[in-house]
PDB file of C-alpha atoms in Angstrom:
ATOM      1  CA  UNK A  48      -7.101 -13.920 -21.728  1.00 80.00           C
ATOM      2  CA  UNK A  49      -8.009 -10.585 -19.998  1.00 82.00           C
ATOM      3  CA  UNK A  50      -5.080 -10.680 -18.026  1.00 82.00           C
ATOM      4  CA  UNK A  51      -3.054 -11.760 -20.640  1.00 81.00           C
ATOM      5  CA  UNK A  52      -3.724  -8.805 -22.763  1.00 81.00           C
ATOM      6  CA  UNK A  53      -2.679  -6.233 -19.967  1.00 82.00           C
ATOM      7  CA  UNK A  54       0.719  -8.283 -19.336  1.00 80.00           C
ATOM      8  CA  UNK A  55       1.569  -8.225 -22.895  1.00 77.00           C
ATOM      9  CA  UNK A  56       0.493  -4.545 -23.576  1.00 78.00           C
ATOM     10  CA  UNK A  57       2.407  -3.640 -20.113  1.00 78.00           C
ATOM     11  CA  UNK A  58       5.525  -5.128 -20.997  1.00 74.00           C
ATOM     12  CA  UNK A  59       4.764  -4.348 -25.288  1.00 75.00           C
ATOM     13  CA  UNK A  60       5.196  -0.784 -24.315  1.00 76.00           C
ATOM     14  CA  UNK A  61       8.651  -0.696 -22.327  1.00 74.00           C
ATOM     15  CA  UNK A  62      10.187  -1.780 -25.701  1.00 75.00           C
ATOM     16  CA  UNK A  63       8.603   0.834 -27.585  1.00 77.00           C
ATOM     17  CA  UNK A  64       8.846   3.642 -24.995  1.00 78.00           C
ATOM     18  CA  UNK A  65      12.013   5.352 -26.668  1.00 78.00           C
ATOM     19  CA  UNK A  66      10.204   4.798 -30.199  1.00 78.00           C
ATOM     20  CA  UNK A  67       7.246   6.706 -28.583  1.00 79.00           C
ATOM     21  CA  UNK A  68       9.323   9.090 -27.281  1.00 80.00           C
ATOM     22  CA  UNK A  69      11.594  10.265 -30.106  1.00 80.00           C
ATOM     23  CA  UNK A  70       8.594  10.257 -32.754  1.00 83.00           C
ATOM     24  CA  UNK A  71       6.414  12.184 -30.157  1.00 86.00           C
ATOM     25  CA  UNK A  72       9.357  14.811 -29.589  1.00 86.00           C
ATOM     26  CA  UNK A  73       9.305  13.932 -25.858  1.00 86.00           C
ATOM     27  CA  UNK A  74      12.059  15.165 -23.256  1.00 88.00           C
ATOM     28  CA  UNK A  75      12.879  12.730 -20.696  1.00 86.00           C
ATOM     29  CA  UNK A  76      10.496  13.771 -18.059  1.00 84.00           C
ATOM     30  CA  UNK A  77       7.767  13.366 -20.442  1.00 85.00           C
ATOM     31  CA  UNK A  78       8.696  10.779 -21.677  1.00 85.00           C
ATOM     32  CA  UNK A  79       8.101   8.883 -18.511  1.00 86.00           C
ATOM     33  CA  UNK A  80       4.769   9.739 -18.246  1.00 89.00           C
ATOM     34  CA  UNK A  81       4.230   7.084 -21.242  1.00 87.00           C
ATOM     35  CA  UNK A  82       4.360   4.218 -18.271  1.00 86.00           C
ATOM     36  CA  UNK A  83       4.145   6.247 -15.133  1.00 89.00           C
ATOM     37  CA  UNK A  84       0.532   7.557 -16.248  1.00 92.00           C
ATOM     38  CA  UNK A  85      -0.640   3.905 -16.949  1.00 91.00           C
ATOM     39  CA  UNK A  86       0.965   2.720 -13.429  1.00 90.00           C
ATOM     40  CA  UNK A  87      -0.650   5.352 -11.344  1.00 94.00           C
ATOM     41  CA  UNK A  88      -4.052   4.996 -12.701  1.00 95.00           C
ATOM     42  CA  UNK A  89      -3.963   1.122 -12.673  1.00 93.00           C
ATOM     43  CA  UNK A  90      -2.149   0.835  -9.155  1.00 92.00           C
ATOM     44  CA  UNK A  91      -4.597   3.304  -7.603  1.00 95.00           C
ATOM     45  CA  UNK A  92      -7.431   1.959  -8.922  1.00 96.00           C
ATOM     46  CA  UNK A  93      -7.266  -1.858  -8.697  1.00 93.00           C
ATOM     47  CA  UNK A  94      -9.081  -1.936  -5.080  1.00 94.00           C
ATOM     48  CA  UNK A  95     -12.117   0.235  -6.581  1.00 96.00           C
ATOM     49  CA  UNK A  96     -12.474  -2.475  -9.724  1.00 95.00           C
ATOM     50  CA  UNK A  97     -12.387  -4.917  -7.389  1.00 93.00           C
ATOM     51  CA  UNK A  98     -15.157  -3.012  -5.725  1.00 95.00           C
ATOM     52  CA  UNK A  99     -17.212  -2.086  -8.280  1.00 96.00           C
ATOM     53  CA  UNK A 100     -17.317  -5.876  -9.662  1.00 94.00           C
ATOM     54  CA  UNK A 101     -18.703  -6.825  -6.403  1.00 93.00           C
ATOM     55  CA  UNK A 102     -21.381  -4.515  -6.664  1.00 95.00           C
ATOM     56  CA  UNK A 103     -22.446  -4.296 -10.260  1.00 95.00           C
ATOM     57  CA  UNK A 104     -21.552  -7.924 -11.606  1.00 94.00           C
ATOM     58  CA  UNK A 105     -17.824  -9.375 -12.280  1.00 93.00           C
ATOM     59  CA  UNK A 106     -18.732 -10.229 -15.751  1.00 94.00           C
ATOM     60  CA  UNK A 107     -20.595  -7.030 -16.738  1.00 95.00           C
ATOM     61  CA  UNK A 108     -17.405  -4.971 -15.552  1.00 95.00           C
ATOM     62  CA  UNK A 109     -15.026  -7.366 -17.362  1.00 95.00           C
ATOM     63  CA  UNK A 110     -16.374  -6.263 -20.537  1.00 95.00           C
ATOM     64  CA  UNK A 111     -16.759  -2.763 -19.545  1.00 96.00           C
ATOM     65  CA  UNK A 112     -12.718  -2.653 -19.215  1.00 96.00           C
ATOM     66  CA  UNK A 113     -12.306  -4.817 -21.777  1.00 95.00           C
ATOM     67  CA  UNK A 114     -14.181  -1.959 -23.952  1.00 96.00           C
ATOM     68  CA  UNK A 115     -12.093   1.185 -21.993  1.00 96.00           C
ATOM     69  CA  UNK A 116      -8.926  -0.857 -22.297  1.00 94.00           C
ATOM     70  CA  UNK A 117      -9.356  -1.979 -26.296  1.00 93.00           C
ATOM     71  CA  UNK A 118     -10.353   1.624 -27.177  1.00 96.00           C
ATOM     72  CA  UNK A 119      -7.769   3.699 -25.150  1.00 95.00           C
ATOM     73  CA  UNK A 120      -5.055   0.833 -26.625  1.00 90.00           C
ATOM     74  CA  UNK A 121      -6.364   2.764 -30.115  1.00 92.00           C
ATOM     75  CA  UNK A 122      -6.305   6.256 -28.827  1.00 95.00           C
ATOM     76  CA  UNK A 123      -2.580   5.416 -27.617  1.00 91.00           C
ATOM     77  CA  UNK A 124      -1.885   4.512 -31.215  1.00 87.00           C
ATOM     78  CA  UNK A 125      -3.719   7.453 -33.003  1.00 91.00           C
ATOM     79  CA  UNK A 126      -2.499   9.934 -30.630  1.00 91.00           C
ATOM     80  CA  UNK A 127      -0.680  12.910 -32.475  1.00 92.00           C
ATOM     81  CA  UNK A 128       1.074  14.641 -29.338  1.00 92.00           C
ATOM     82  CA  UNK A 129       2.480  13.817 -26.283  1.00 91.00           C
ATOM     83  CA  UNK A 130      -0.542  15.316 -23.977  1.00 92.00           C
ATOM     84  CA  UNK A 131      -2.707  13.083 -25.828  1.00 94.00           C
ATOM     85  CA  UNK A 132      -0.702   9.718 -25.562  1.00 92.00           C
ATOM     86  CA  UNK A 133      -0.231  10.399 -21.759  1.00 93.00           C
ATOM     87  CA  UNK A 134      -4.076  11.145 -20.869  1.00 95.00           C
ATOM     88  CA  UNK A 135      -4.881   8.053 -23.040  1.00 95.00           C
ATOM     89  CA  UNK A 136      -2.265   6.261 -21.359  1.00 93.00           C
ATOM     90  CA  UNK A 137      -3.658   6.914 -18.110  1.00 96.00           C
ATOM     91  CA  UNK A 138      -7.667   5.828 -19.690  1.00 96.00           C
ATOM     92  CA  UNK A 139      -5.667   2.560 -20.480  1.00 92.00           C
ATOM     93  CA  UNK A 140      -4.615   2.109 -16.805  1.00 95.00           C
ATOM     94  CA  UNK A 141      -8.500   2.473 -15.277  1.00 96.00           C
ATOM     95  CA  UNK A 142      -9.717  -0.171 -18.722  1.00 96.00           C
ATOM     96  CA  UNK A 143      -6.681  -2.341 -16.680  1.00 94.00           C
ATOM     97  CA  UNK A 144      -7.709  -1.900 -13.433  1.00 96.00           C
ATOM     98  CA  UNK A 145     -10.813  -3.109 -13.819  1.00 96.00           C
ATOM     99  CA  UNK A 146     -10.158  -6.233 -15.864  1.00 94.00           C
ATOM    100  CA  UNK A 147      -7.401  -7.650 -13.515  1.00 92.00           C
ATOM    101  CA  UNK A 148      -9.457  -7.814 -10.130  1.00 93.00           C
ATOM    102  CA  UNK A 149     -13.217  -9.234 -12.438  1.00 94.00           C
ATOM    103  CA  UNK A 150     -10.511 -11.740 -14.421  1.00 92.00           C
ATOM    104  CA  UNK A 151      -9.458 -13.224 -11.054  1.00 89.00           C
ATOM    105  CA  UNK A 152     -12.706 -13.402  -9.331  1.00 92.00           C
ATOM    106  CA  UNK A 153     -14.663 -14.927 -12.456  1.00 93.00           C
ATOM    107  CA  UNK A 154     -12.290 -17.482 -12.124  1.00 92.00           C
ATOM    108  CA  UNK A 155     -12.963 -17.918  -8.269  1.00 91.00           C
ATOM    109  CA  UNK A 156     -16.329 -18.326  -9.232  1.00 92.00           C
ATOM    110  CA  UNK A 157     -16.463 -19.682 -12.355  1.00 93.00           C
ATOM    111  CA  UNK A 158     -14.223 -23.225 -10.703  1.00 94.00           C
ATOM    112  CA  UNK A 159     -13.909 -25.098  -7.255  1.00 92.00           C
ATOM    113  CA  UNK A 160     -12.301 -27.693  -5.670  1.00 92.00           C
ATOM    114  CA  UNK A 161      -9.690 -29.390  -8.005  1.00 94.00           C
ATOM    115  CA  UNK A 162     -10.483 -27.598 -11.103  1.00 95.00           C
ATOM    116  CA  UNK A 163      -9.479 -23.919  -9.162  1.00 93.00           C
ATOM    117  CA  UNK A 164      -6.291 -25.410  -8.822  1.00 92.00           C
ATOM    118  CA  UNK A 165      -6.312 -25.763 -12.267  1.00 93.00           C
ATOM    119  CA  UNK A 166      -7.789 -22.823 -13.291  1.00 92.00           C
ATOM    120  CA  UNK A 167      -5.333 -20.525 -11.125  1.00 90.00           C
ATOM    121  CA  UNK A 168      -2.167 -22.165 -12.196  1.00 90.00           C
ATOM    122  CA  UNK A 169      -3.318 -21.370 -15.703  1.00 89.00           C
ATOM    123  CA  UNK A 170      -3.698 -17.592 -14.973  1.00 88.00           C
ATOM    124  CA  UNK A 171      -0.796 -17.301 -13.096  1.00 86.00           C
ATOM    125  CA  UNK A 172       1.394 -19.785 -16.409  1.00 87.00           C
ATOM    126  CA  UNK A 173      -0.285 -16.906 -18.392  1.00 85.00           C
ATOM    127  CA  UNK A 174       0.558 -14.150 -16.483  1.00 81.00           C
ATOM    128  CA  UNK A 175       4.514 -15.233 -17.015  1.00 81.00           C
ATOM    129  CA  UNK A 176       3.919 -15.913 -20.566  1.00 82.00           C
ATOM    130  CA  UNK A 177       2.492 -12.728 -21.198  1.00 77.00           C
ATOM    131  CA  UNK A 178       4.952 -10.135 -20.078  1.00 76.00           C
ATOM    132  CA  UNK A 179       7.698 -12.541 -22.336  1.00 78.00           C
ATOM    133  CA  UNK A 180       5.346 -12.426 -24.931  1.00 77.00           C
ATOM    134  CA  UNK A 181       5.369  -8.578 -24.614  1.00 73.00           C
ATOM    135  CA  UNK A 182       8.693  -7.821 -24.814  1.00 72.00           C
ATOM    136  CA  UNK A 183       9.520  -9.670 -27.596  1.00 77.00           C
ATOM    137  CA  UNK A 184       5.984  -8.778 -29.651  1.00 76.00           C
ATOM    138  CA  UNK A 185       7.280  -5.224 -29.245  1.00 70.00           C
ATOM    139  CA  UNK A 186      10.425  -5.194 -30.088  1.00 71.00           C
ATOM    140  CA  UNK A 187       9.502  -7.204 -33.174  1.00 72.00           C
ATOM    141  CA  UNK A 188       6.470  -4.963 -34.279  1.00 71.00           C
ATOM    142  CA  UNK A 189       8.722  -1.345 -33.520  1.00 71.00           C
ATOM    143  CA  UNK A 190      11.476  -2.633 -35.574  1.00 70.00           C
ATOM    144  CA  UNK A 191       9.522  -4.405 -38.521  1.00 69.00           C
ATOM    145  CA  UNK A 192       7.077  -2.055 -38.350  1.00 70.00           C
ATOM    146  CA  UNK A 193       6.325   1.231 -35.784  1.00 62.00           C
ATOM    147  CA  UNK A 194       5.591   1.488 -32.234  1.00 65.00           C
ATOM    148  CA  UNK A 195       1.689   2.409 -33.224  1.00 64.00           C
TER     149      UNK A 195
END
């Protein structure tokens, strides 16, 4: 489910970006920053939550991103400029980073033998569901509703 969440936010927010944009009065090159801020700081950091779970206990870090990621995913909603949405944007990238590598290895040692392969072939079904469920959650909830 950790994953999950990040594949459906990732993909949630490509179908809102131009929402964001517009009601944020963002020019272009700002207006990239929306994903580009997220990307950087979840690319970059992925190795060092990987890390970090290692050293101070998969689970305990899970939760610790779940907490950055679930509270920066409200900052990104309540923001009221552009500045703001970016740096939260970017605090949502390091809550992702450091769910994806603990989700994966809880699983690696949560399951063995037969019931890994089961396990794995789950996350990866609900890694594909996820970014579909994304796009279409967002484009649903921006035109029903708003892109907050």
């Amino acid at each position: 489910m950790g994953y999950f969440i990040i594949l459906v936010d990732t993909s949630l927010v490509f179908t809102c970006s131009k929402e964001i944009s517009s009601s944020l009065h963002m020019n272009p090159s700002s207006a990239a920053w929306i994903s580009n801020a997220y990307a950087l700081t979840f690319g970059s950091l992925l190795l060092l939550g990987g890390k970090l779970g290692d050293i101070f206990g998969r689970r305990r870090l899970f939760i610790l991103g779940l907490m950055i990621f679930g509270i920066s995913s409200t900052l990104v909603g309540l923001s009221p400029t552009a500045t703001l949405l970016i740096i939260f944007r970017a605090l949502h990238g390091i809550g992702a980073a450091i769910i994806a590598p603990a989700t994966l290895a809880i699983i690696m040692d949560s399951f063995t033998g037969n019931n890994r392969v089961v396990a794995i072939s789950m996350y990866g079904a609900v890694s594909g569901i996820g970014v579909s469920l994304g796009l279409i959650i967002g484009a649903g909830i921006t035109t029903l509703l708003s892109w907050r």
